[in-house]
Backbone as a printed PyTorch tensor [residue, N CA C, xyz], in Angstrom:
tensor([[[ 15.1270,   0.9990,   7.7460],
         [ 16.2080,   0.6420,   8.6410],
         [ 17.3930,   0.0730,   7.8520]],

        [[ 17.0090,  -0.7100,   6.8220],
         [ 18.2660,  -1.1540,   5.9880],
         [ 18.7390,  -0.2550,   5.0530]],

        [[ 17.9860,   0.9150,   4.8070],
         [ 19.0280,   1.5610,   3.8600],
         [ 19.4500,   2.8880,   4.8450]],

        [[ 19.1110,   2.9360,   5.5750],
         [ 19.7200,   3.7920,   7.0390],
         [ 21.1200,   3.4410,   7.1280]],

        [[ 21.1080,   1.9120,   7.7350],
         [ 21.9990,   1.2150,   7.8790],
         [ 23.1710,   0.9590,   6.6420]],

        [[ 23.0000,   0.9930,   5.4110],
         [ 23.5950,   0.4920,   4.3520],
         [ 24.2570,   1.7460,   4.4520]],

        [[ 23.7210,   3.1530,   4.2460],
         [ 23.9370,   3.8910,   4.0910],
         [ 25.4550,   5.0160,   5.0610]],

        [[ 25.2670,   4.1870,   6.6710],
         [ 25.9240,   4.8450,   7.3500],
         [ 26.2900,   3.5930,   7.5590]],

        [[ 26.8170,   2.5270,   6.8870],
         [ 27.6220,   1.4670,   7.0900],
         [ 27.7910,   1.1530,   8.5460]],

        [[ 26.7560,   0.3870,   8.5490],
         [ 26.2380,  -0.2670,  10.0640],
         [ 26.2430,  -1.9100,   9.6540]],

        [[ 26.7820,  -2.6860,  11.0320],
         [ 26.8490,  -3.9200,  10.4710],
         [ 25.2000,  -4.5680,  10.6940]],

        [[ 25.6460,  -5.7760,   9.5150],
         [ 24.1730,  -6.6080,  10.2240],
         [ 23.8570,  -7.0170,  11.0880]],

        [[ 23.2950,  -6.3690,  12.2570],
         [ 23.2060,  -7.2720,  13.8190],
         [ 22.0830,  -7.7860,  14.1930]],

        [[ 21.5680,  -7.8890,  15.5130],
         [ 20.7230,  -8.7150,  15.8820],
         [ 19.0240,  -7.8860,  15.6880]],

        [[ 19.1990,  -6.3330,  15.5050],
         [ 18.1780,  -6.2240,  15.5210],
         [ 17.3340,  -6.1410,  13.8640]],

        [[ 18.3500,  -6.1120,  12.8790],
         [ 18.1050,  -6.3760,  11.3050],
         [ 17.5180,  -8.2500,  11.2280]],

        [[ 18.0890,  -8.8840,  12.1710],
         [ 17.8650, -10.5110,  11.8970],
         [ 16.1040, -10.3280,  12.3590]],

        [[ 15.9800,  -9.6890,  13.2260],
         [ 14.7810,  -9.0410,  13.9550],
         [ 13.3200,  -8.6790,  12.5400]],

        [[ 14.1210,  -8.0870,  12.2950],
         [ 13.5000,  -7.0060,  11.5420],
         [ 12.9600,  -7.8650,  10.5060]],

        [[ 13.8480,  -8.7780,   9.4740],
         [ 13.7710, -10.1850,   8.7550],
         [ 12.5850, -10.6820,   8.8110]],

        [[ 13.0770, -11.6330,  10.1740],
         [ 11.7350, -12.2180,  10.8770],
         [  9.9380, -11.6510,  10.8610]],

        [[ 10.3850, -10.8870,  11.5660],
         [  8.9440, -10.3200,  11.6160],
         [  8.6170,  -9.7260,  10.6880]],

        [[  8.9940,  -9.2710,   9.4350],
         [  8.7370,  -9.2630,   8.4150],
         [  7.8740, -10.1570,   7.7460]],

        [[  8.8480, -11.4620,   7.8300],
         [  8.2440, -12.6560,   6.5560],
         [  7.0600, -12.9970,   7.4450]],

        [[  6.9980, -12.9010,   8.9180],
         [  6.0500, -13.7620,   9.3950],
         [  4.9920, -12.8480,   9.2570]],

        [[  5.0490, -11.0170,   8.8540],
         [  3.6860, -10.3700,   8.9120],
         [  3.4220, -10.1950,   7.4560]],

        [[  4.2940, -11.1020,   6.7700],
         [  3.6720, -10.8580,   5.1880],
         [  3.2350, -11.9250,   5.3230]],

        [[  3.0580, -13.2070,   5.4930],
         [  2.5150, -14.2520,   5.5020],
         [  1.4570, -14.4150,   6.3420]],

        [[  1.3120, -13.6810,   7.3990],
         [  0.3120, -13.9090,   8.1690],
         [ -0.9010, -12.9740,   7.1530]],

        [[ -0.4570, -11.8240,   6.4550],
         [ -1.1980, -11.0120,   5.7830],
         [ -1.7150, -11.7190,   4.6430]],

        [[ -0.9470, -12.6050,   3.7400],
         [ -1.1750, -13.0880,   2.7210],
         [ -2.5750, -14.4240,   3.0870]],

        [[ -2.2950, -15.0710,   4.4730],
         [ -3.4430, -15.6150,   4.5730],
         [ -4.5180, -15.1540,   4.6350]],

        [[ -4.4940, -14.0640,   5.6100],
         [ -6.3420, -13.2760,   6.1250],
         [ -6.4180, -12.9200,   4.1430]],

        [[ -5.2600, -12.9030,   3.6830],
         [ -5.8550, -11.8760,   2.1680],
         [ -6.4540, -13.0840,   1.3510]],

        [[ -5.9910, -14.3030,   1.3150],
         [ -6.5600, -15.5030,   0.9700],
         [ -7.6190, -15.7600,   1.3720]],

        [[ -7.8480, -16.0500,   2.8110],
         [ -9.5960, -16.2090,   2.8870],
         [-10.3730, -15.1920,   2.6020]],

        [[ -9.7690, -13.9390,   2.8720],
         [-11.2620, -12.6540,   2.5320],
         [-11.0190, -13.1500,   0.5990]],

        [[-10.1990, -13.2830,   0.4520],
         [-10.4880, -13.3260,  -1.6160],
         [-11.5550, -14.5220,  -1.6170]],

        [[-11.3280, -15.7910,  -1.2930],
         [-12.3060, -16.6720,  -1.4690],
         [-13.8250, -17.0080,  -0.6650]],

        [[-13.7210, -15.6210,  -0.0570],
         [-15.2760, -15.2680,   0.3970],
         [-15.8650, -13.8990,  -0.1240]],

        [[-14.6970, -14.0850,  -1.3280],
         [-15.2330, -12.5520,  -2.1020],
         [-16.2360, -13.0060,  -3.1880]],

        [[-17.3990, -11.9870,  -3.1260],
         [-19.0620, -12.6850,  -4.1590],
         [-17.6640, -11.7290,  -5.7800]],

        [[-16.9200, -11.3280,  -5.2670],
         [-16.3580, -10.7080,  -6.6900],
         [-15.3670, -11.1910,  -7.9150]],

        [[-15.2320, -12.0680,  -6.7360],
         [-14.1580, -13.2620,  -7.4590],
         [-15.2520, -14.3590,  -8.3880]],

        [[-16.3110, -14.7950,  -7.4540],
         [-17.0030, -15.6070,  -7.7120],
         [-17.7760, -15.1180,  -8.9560]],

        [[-18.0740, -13.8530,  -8.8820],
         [-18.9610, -13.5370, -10.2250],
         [-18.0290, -13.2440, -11.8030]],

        [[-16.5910, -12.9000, -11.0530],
         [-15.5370, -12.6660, -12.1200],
         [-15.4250, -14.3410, -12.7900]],

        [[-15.0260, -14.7820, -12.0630],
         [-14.7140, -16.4840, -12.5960],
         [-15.9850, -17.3330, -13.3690]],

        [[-17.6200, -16.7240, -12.9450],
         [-18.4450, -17.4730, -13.6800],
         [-18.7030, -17.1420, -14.9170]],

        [[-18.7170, -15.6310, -14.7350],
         [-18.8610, -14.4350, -15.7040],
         [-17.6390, -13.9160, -16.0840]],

        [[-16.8830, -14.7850, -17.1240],
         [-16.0560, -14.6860, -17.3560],
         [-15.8990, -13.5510, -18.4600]],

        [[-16.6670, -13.6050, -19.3210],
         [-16.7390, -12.1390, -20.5870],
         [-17.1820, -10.8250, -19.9420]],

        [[-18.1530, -11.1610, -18.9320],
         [-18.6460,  -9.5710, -18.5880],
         [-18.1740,  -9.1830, -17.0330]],

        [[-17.2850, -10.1080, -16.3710],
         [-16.4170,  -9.7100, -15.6710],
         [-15.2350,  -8.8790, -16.0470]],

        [[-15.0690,  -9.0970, -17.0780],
         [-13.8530,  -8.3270, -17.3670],
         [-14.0180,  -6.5030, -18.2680]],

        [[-15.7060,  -6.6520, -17.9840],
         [-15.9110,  -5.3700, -18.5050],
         [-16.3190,  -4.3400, -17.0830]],

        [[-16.1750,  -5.1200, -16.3920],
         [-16.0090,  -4.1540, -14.8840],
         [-14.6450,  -3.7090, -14.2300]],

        [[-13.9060,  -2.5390, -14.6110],
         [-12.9820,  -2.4850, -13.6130],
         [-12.2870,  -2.5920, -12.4620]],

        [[-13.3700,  -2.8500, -11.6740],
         [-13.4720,  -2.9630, -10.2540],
         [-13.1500,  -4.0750, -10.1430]],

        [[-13.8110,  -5.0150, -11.0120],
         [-14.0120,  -6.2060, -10.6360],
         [-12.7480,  -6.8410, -11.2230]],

        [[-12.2950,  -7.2750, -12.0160],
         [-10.6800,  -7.3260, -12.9150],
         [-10.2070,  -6.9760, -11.8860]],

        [[ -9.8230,  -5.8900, -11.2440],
         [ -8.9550,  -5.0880, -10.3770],
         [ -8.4890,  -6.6320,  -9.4870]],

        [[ -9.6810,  -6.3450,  -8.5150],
         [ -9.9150,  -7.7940,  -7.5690],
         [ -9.6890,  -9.2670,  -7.4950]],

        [[ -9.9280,  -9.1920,  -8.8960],
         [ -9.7930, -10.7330,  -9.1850],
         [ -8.6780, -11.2860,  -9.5540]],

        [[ -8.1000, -10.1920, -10.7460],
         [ -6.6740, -10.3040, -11.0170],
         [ -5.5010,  -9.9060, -10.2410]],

        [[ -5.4850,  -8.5360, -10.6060],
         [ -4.4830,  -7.4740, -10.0800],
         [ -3.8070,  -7.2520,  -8.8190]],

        [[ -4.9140,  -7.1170,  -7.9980],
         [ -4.8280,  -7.4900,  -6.4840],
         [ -4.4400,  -8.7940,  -6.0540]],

        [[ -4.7430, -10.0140,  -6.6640],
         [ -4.5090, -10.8330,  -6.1650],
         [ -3.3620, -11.5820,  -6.3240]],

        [[ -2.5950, -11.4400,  -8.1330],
         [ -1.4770, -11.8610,  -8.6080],
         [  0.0050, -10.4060,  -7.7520]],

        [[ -0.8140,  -9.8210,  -7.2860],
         [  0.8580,  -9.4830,  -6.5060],
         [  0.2470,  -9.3890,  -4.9980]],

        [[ -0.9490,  -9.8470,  -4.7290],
         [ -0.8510, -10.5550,  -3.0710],
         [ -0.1700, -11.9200,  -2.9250]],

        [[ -0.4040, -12.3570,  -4.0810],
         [  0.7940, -13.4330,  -3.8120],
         [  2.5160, -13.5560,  -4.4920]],

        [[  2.3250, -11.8740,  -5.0530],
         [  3.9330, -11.9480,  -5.9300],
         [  4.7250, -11.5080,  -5.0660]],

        [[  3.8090, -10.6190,  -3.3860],
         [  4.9810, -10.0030,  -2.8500],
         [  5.1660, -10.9040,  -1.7770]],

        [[  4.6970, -11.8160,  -1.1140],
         [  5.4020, -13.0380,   0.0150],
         [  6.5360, -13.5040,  -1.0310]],

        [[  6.4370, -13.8140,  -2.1090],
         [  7.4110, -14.4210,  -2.8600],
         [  8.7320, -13.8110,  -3.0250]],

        [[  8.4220, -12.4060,  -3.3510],
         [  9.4610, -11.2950,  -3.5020],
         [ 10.2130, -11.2820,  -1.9240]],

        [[  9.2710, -11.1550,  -1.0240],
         [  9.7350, -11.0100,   0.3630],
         [ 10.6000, -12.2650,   0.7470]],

        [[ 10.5730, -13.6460,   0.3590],
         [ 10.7450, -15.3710,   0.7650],
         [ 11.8720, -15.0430,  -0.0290]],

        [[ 12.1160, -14.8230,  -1.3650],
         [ 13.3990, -14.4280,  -2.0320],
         [ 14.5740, -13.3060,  -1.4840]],

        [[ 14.1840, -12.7230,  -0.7250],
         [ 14.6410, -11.0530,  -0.1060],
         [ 15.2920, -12.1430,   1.0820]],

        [[ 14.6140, -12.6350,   1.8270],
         [ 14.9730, -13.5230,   2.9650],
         [ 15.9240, -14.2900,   2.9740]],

        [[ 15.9940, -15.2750,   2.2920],
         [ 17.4800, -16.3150,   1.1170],
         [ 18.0090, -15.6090,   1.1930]],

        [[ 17.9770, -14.3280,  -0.0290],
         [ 19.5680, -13.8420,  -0.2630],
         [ 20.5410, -13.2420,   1.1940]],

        [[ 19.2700, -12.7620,   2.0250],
         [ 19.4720, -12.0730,   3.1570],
         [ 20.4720, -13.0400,   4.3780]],

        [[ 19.9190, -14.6280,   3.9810],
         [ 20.1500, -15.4550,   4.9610],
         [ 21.6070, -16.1640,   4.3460]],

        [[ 21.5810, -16.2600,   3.0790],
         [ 23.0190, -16.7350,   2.3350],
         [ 24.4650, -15.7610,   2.1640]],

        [[ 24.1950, -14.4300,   2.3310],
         [ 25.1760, -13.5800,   1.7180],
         [ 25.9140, -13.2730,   2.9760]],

        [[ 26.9670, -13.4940,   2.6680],
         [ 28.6010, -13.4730,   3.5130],
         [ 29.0160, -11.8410,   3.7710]],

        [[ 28.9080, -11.2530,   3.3200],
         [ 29.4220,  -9.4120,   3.6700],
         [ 27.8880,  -9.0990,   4.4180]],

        [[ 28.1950,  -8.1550,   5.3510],
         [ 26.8740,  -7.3940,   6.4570],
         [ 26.8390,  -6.5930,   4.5710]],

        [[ 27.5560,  -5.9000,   3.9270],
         [ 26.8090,  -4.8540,   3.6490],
         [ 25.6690,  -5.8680,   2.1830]],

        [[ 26.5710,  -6.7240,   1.8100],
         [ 25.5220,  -7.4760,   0.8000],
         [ 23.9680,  -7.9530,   1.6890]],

        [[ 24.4080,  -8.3590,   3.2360],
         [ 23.1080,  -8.5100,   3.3750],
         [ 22.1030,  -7.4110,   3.7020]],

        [[ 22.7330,  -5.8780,   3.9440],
         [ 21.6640,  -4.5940,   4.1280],
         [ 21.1410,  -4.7470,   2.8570]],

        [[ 22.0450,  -4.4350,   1.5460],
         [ 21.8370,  -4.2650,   0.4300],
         [ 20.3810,  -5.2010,  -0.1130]],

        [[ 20.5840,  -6.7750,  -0.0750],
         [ 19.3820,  -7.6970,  -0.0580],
         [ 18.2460,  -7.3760,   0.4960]],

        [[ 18.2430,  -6.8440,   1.9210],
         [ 17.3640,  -6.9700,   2.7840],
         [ 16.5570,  -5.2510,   2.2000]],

        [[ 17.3890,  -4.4140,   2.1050],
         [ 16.8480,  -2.9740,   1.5700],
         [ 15.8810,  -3.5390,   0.0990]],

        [[ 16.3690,  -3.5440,  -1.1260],
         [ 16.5320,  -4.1200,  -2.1440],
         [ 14.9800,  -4.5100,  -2.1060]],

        [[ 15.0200,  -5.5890,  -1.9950],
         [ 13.8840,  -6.9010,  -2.0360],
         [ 12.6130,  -6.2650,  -1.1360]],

        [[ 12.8480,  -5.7670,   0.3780],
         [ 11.9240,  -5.2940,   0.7170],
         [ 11.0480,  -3.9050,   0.5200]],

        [[ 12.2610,  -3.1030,  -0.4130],
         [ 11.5090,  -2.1620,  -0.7150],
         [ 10.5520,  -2.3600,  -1.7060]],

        [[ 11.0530,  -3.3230,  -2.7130],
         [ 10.1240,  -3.5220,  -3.6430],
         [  9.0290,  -4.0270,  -3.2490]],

        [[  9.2040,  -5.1610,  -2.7560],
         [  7.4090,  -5.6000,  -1.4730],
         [  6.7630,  -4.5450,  -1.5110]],

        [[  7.2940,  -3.5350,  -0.7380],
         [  6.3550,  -2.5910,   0.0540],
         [  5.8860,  -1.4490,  -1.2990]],

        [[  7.0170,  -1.1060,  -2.3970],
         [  6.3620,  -0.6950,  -3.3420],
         [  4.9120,  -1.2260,  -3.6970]],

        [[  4.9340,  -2.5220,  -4.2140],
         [  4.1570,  -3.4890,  -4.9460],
         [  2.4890,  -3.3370,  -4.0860]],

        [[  2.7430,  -4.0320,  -2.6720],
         [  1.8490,  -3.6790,  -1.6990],
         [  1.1630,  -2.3740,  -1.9380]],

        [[  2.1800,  -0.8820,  -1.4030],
         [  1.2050,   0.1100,  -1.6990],
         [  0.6020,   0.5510,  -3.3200]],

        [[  1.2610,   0.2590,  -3.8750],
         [  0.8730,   0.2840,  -5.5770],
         [ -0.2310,  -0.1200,  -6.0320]],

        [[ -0.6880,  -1.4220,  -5.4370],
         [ -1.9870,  -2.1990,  -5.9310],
         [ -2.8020,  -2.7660,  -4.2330]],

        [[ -2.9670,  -2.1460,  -3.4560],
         [ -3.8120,  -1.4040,  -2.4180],
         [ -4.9190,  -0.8550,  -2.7290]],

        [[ -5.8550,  -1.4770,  -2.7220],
         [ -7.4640,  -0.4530,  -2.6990],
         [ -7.6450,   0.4580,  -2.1260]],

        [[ -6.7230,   1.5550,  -2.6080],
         [ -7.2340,   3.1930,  -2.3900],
         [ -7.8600,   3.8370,  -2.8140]],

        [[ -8.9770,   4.5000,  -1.6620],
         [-10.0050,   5.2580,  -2.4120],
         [-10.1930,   6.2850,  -3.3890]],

        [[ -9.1040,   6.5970,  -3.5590],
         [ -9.0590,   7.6530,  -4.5640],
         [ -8.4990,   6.7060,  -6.0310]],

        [[ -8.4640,   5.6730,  -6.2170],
         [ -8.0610,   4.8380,  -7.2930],
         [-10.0590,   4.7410,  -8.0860]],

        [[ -9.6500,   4.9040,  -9.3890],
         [-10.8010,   4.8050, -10.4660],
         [-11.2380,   4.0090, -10.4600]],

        [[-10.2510,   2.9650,  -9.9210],
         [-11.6480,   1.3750, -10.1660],
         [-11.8160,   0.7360,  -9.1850]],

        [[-11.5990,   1.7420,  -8.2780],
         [-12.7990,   1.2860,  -6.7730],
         [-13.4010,   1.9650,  -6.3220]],

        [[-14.0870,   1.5310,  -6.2670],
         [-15.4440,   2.5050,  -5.6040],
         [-15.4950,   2.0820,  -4.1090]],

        [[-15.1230,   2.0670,  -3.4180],
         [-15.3730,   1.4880,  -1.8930],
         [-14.5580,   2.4450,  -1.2380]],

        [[-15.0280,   3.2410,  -0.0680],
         [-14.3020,   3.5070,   0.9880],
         [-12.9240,   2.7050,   1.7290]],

        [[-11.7420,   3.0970,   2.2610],
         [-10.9160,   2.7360,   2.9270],
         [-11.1300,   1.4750,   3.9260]],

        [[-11.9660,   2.0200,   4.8050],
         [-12.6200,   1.3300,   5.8510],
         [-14.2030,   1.2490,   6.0380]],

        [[-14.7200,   0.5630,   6.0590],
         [-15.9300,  -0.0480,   5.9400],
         [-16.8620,  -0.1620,   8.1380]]])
């Protein structure tokens, strides 16, 4: 919607402030459920005790690290996207912010996503 908008020079209105919102509040609401399922993960727990031969499992690295340092890099990316979104004086600087920042989220998100066709998981989609 924001690079729709950027694109056919549309101002920032009420339904982009919209869009904002429910954004940060469904990355954050996501980042919690992703917080408790990590610390009721037996994978974390065996990565962190087993610290040398955790890291000779791919799967397991994946989980412990990877997944988890940009489950929490993209609320951050998104909380930063938001600021610039909420400070910048021109509609088109704020499409630009709001495009910008959230695409990268959503890059990041689908990038390091446990997809089944990824080598170092072995788990189905849905369970």
């Amino acid at each position: 919607m924001a690079w729709i908008s950027l694109f056919n020079k549309n101002h920032f209105d009420n339904r982009h402030r919209q869009l904002v919102k429910s954004t940060q509040i469904l990355v954050v609401l996501s980042v919690m459920i992703g917080i408790s399922l990590y610390m009721a993960n037996p994978l974390r727990a065996y990565f962190f005790r087993h610290l040398a031969d955790g890291r000779q499992t791919g799967e397991t690295t994946y989980f412990a690290l990877f997944h988890s340092a940009v489950m929490l890099a993209v609320p951050i990316v998104t909380s930063v996207g938001v600021y610039q979104v909420k400070v910048a004086k021109p509609d088109n600087k704020k499409l630009k912010f709001m495009a910008v920042y959230f695409t990268i989220a959503l890059i990041l998100v689908l990038a390091f996503s446990p997809w089944p066709f990824m080598s170092v998981v072995h788990r189905p989609l849905v369970r």
